[in-house]
CSV table of C-alpha atoms in Angstrom, one decimal:
chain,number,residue,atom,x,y,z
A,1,UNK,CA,104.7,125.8,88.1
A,2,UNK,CA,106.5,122.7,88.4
A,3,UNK,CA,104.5,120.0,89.9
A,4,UNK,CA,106.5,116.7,91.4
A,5,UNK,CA,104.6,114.0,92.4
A,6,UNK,CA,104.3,113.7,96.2
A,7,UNK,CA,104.8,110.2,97.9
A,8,UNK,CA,102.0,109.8,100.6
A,9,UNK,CA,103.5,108.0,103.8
A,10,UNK,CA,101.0,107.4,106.6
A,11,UNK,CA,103.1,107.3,109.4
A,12,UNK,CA,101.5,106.7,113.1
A,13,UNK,CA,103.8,107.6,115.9
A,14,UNK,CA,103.6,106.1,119.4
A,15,UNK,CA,104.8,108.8,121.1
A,16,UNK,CA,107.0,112.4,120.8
A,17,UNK,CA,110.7,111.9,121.7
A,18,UNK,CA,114.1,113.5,120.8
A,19,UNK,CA,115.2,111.8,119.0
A,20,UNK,CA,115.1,114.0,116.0
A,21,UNK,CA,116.0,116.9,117.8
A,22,UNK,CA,119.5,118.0,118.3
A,23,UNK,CA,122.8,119.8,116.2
A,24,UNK,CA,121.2,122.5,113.8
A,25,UNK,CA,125.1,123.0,112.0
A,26,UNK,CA,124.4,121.7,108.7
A,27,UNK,CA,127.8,119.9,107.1
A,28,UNK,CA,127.4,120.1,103.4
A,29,UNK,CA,130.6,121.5,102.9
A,30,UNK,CA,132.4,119.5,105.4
A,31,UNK,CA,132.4,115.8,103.6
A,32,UNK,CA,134.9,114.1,101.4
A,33,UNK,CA,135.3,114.1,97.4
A,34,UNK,CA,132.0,114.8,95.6
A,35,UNK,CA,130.7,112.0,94.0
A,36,UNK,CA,127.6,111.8,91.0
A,37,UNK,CA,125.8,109.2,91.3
A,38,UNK,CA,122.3,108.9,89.5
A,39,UNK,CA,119.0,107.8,91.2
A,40,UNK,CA,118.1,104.5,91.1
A,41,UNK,CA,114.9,105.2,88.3
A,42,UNK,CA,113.8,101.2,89.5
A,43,UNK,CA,113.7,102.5,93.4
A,44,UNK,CA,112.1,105.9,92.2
A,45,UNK,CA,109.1,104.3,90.7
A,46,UNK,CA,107.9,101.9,92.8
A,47,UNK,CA,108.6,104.6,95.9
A,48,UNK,CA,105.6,106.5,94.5
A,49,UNK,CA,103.0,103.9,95.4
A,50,UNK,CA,104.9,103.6,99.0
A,51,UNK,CA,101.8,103.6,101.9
A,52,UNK,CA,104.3,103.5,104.9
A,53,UNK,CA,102.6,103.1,108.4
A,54,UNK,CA,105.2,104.1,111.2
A,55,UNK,CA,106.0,102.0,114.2
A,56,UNK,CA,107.5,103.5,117.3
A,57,UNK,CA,108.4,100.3,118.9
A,58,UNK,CA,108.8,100.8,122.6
A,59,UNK,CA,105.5,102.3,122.8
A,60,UNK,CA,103.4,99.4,120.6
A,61,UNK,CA,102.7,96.2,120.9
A,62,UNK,CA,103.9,93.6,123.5
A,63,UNK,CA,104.4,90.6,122.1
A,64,UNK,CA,106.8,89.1,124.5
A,65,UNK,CA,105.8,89.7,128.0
A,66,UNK,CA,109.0,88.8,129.2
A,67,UNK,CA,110.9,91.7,127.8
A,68,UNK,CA,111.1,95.3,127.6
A,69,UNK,CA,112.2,98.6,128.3
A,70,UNK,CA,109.7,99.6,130.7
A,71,UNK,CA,110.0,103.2,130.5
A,72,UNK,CA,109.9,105.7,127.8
A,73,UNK,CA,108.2,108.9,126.7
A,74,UNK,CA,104.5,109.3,126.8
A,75,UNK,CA,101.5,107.5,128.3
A,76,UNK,CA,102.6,104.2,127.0
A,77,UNK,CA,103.5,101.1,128.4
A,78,UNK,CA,106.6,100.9,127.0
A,79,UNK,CA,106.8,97.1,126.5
A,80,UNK,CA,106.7,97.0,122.8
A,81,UNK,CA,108.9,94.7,120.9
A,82,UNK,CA,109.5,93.0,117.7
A,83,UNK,CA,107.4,90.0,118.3
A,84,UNK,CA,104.4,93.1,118.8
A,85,UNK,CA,105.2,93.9,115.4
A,86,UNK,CA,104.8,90.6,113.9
A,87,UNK,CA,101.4,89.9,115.5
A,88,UNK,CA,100.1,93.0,114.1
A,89,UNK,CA,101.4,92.7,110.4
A,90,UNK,CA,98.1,91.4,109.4
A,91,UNK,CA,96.3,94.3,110.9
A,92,UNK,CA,98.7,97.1,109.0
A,93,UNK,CA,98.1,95.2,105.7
A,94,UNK,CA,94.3,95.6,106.0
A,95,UNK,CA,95.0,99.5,106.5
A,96,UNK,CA,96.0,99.0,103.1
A,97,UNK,CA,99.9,100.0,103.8
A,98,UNK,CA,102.2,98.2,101.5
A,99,UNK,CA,105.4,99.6,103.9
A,100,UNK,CA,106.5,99.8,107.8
A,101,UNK,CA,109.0,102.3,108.7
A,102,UNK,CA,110.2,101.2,112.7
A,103,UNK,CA,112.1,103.6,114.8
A,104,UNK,CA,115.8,101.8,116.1
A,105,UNK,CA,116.1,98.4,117.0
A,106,UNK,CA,119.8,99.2,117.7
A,107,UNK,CA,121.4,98.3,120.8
A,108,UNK,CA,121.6,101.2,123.5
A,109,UNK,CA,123.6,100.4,126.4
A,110,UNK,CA,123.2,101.7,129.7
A,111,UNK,CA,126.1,103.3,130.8
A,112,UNK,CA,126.3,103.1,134.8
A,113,UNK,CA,125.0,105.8,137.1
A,114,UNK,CA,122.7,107.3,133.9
A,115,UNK,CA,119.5,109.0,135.0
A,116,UNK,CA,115.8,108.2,134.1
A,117,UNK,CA,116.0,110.6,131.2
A,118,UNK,CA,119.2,109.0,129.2
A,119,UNK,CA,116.5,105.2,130.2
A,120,UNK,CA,113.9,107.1,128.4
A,121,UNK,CA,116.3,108.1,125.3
A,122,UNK,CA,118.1,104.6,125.4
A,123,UNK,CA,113.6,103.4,124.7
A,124,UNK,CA,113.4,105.5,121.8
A,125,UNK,CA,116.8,104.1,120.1
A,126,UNK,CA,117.8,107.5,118.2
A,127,UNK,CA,121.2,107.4,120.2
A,128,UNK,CA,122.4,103.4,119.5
A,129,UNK,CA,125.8,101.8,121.4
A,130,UNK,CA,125.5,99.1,119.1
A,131,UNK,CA,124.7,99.7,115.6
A,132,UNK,CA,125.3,96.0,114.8
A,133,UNK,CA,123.3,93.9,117.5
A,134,UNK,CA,119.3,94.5,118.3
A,135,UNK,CA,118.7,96.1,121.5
A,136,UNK,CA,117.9,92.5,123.7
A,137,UNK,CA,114.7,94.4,125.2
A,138,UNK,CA,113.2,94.5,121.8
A,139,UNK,CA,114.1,91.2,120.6
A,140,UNK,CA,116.9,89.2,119.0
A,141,UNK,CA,118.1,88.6,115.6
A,142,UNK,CA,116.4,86.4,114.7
A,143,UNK,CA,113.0,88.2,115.4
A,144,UNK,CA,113.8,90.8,113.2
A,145,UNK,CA,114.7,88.1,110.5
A,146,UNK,CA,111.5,86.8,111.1
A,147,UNK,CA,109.8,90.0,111.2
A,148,UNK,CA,111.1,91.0,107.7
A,149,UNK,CA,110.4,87.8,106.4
A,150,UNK,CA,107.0,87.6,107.4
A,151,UNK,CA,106.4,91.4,106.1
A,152,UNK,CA,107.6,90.7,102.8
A,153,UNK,CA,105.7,87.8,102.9
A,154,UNK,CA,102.7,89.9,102.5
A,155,UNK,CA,104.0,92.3,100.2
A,156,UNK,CA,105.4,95.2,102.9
A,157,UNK,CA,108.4,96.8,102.2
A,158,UNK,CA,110.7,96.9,105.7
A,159,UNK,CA,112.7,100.1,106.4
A,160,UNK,CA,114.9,100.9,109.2
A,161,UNK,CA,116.0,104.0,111.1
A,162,UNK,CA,119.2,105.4,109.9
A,163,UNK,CA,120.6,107.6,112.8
A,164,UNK,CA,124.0,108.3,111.0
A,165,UNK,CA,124.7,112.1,112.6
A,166,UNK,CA,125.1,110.7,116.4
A,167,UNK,CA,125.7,108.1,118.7
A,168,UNK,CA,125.0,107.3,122.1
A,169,UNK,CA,128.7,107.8,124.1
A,170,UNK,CA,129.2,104.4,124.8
A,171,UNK,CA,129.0,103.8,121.0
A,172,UNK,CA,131.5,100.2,120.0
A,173,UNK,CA,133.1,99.5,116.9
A,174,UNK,CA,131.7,97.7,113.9
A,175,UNK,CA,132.8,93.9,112.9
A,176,UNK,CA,135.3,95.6,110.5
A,177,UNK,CA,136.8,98.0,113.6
A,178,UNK,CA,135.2,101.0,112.0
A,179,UNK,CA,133.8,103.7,114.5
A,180,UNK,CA,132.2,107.2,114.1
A,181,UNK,CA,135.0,110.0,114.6
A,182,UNK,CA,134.6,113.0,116.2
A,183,UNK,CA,132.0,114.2,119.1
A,184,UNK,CA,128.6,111.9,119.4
A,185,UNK,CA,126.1,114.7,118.8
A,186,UNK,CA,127.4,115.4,115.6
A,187,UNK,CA,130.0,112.8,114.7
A,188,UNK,CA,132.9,114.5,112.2
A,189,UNK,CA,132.5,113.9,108.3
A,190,UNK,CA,134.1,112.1,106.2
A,191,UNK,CA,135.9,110.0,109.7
A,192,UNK,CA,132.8,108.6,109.6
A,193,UNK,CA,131.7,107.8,106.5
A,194,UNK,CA,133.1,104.2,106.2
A,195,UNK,CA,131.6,103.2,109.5
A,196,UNK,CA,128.0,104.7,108.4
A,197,UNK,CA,128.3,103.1,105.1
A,198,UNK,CA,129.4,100.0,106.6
A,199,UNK,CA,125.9,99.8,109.2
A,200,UNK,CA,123.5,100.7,105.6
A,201,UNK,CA,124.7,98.2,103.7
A,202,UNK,CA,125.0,95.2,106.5
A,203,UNK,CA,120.9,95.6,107.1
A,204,UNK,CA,120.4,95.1,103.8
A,205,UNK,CA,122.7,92.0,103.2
A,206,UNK,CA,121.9,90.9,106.9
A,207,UNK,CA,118.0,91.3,107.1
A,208,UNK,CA,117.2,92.3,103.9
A,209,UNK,CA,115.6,95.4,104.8
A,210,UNK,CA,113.8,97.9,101.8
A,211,UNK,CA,116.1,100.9,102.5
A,212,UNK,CA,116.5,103.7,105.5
A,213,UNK,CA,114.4,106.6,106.7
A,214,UNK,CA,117.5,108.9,107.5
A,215,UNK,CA,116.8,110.5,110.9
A,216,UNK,CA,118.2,114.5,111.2
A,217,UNK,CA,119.7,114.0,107.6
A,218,UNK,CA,121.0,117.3,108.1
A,219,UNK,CA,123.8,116.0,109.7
A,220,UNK,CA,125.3,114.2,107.0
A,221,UNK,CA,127.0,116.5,104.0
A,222,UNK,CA,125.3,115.7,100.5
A,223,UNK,CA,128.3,113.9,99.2
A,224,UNK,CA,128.5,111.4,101.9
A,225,UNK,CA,124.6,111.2,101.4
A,226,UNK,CA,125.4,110.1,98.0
A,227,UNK,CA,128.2,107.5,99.1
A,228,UNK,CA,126.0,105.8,101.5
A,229,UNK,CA,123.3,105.7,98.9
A,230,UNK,CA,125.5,104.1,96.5
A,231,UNK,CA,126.5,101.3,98.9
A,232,UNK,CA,122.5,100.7,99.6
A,233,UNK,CA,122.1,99.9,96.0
A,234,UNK,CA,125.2,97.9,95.3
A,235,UNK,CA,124.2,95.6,98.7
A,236,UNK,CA,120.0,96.0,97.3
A,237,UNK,CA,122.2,94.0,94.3
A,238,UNK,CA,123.5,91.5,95.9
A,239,UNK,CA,120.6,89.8,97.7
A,240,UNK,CA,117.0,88.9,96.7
A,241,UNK,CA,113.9,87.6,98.6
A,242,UNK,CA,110.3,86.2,97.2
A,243,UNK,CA,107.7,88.9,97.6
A,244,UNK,CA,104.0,87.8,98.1
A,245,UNK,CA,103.5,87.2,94.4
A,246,UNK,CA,106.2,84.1,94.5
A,247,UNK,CA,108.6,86.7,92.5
A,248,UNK,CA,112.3,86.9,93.2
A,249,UNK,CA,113.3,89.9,93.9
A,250,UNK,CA,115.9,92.6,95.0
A,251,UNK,CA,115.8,95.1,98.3
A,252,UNK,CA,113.6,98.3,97.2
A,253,UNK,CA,116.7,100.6,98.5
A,254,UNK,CA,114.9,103.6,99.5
A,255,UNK,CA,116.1,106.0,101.5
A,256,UNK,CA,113.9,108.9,102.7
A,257,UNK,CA,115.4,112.1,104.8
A,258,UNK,CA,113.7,113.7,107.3
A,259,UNK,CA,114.9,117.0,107.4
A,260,UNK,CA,112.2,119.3,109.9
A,261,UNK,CA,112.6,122.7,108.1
A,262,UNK,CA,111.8,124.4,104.9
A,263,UNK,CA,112.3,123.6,101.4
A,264,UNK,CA,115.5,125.1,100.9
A,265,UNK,CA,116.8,123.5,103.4
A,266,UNK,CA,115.5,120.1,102.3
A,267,UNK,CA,117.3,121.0,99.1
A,268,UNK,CA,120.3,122.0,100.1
A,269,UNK,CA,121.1,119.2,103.0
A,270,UNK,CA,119.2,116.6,101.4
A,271,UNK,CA,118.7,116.4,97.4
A,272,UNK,CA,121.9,118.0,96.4
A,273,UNK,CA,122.0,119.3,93.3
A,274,UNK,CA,120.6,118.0,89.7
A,275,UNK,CA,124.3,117.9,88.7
A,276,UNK,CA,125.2,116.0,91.8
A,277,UNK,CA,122.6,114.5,93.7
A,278,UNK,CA,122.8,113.7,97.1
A,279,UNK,CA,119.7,111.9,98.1
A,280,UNK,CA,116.4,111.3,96.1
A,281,UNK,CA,113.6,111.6,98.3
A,282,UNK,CA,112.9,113.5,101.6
A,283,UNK,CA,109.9,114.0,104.0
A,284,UNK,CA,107.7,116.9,102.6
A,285,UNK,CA,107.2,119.0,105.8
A,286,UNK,CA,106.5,122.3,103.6
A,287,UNK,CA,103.4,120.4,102.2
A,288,UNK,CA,102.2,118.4,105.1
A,289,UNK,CA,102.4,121.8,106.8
A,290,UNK,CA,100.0,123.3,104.5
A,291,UNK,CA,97.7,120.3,104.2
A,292,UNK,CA,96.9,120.3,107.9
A,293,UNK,CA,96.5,124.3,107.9
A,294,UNK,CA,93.7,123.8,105.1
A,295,UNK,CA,91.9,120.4,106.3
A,296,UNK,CA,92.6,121.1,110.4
A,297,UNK,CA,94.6,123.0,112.3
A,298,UNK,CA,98.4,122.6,112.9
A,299,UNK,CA,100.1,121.9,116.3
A,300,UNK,CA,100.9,125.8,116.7
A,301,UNK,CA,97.0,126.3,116.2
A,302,UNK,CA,97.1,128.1,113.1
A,303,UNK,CA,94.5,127.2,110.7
A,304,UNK,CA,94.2,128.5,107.3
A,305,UNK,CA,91.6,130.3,105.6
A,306,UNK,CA,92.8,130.6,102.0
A,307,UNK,CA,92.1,126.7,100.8
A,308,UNK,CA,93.1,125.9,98.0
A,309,UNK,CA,95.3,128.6,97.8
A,310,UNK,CA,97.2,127.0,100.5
A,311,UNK,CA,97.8,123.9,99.0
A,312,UNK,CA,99.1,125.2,95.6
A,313,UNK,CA,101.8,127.3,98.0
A,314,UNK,CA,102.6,124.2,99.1
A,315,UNK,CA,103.2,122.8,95.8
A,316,UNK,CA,105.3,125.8,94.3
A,317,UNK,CA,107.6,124.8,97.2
A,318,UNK,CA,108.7,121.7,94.9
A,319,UNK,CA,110.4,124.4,92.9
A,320,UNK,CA,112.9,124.8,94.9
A,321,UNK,CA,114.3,120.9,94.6
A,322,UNK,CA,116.0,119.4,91.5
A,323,UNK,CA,114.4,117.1,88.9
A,324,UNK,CA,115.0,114.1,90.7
A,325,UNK,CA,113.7,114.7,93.7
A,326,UNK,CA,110.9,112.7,95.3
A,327,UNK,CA,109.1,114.4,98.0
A,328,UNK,CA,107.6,112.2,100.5
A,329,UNK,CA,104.1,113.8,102.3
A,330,UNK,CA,104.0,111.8,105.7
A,331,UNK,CA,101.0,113.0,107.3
A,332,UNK,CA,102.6,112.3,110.7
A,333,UNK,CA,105.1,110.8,112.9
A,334,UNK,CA,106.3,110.2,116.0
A,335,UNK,CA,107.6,113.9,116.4
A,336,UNK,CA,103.8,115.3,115.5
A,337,UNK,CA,100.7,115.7,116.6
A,338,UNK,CA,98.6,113.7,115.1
A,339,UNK,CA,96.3,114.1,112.0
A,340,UNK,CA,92.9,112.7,113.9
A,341,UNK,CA,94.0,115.0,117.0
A,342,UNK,CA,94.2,118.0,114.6
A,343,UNK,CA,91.4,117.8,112.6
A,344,UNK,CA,89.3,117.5,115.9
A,345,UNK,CA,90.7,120.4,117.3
A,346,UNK,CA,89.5,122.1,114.1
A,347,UNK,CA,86.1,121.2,114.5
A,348,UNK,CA,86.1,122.2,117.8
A,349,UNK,CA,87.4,125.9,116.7
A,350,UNK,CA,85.1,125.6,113.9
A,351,UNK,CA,81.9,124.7,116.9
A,352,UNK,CA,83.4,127.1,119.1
A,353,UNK,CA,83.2,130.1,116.8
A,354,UNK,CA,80.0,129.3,115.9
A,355,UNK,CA,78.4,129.0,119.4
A,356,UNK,CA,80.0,132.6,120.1
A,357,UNK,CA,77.9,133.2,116.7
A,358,UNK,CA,74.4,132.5,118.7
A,359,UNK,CA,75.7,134.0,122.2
A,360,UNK,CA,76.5,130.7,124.2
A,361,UNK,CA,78.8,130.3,126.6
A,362,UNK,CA,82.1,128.0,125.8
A,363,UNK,CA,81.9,124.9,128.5
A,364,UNK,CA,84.9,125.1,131.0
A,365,UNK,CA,86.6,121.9,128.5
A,366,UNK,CA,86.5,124.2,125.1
A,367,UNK,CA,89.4,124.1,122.2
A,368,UNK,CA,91.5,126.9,123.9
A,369,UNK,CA,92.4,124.5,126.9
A,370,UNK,CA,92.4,121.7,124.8
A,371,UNK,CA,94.8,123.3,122.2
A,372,UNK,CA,96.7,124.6,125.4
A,373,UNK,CA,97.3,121.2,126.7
A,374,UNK,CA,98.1,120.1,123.3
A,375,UNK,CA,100.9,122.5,122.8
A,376,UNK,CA,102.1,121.8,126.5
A,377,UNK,CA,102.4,118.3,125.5
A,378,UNK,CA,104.3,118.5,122.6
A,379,UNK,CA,107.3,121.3,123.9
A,380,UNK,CA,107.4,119.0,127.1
A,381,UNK,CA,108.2,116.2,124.8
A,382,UNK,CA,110.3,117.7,122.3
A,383,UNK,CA,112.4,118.8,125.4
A,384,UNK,CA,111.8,122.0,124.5
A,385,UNK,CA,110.1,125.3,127.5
């Protein structure tokens, strides 16, 4: 059995959204030339000590009153912003993260007459107007200058959300006149490659940013994966900032897909091939999935009773991805439940069965209506009946 390390990524999610919902049509075959291009064995190493905490920014911190977006999805109060995330750097570091993963700061422009629902999408950034501008009711520029400055100041990595498979329809051109080609929801490959390539590698030289968590990766064929990854190195190159040990130093350049489906999948539209790699690390769903059904329960409600046998399942799924792949076990995000939630509702199943046991009566509030509400929260929330 081949066993690949597994990166852990604690990521805490504000609220469900859908963003990461969308276009199943996966477009491997539909990019431009193949290109080889090795992984980065600098980025690879120091991604397996990554301890990423997840910010979905609309729904955490206010840190400036005075802006915004007001709505959102979720019992929230939707005023976060990137000053909130700067106040509360101190706190992620004493969780011992060393990373902070935020969903978009891009600029979504209303488009006149748009309902509450396309208010609540614009909050979550997954469909951006303006890839090149922060969205004003987050912050400016210069906030999110300061926000990566004052991360790596204390030795956390900073990595954006790379929404590179769809566009709000509104979406403008980039300083060079690039745009995406094609529909928004999913934009036409290889069109679009220059403008994609264009918005990785300006965060980087702009901000400075560690790399890109790839949202609905799927989207993208492998070879364009691999194009995109190569400009995040060259611009990782090209700029240094001092880390919290006085050291000068280059951009990590990670880039992490999430791709929400099973390993072959995560192989195919994500990692490429050994002979051709695409990209080099991707969420490990397969595994997370298996680690709640041992330790809790998972947001269908299915809990296993096999243990360990569980988790080395989830493990033989690594076979199924090249050599240089580095699998990434998030125990949560924004589009889960999360892990405190589940391993609660296993106790209760666990405290449930065994008051059956002695012949008392379940109280009116037991696990099957608070699983039930559970599950009715998360379809309502995923858009989904």
């Amino acid at each position: 059995m081949k066993l690949v390390k597994s990166l852990i990524s604690l990521s805490v999610g504000a609220t469900l959204l859908w963003g990461c919902s969308g276009d199943s049509t996966s477009p491997t075959d539909k990019g431009g030339t193949t290109t080889s291009y090795a992984c980065s064995a600098h980025s690879s190493a120091h991604a397996d000590d990554l301890r990423i905490y997840q910010v979905m920014v609309e729904s955490f911190v206010n840190g400036n009153p005075s802006i915004g977006h007001g709505t959102g999805y979720g019992t929230s109060h939707h005023m976060g912003d990137i000053q909130g995330i700067i106040d509360s750097l101190d706190y992620i570091q004493d969780l011992g993260m060393n990373a902070v993963w935020l969903t978009p700061i891009f600029n979504s422009v209303p488009i006149d007459g748009q309902d509450h629902w396309a208010n609540r999408l614009d909050a979550t950034g997954y469909f951006a107007t303006d890839y090149f501008a922060i969205d004003p009711r987050f912050g400016t520029m210069d906030d999110a200058r300061k926000l990566v400055e004052e991360a790596h100041k204390r030795g956390l990595y900073v990595f954006f959300d790379g929404v590179f498979g769809h566009h709000k329809d509104n979406v403008v051109a980039s300083p060079t006149g690039n745009k995406p080609v094609g529909a928004s929801n999913p934009v036409s490959y290889p069109e679009s490659l220059p403008f994609f390539k264009e918005v990785a590698e300006y965060w980087v030289k702009e901000l400075k940013i560690d790399g890109w968590r790839l949202d609905q990766a799927y989207q993208v064929p492998t070879d364009a994966w691999a194009e995109i990854r190569t400009a995040v190195d060259d611009a990782s190159q090209q700029v240094t900032y001092t880390n919290e040990d006085g050291e000068l130093v280059n951009p990590l350049g990670y880039m992490v897909a999430e791709i929400w489906r099973g390993e072959s999948d995560i192989a195919r539209d994500g990692y490429g091939s050994t002979e051709n790699p695409a990209l080099c690390s991707a969420f490990d769903f397969p595994m997370r999935y298996r680690l709640v059904q041992t330790f809790a329960v998972e947001e269908s409600g299915y809990a296993s009773t096999q243990g360990g046998l569980t988790l080395a399942e989830g493990m033989r799924t690594h076979d199924a991805y090249p050599a240089h792949a580095k699998p990434n076990l998030m125990l949560g995000n924004h589009d889960l439940v999360r892990w405190a939630i589940l391993f609660n509702e296993e106790t209760l199943l666990n405290q449930k069965m065994l008051d059956i046991g002695k012949g008392i009566k379940p109280p009116s509030h037991s696990w099957v209506l608070i699983l039930a509400l559970s599950r009715y929260i998360t379809v309502k929330k995923l858009g989904m009946s």
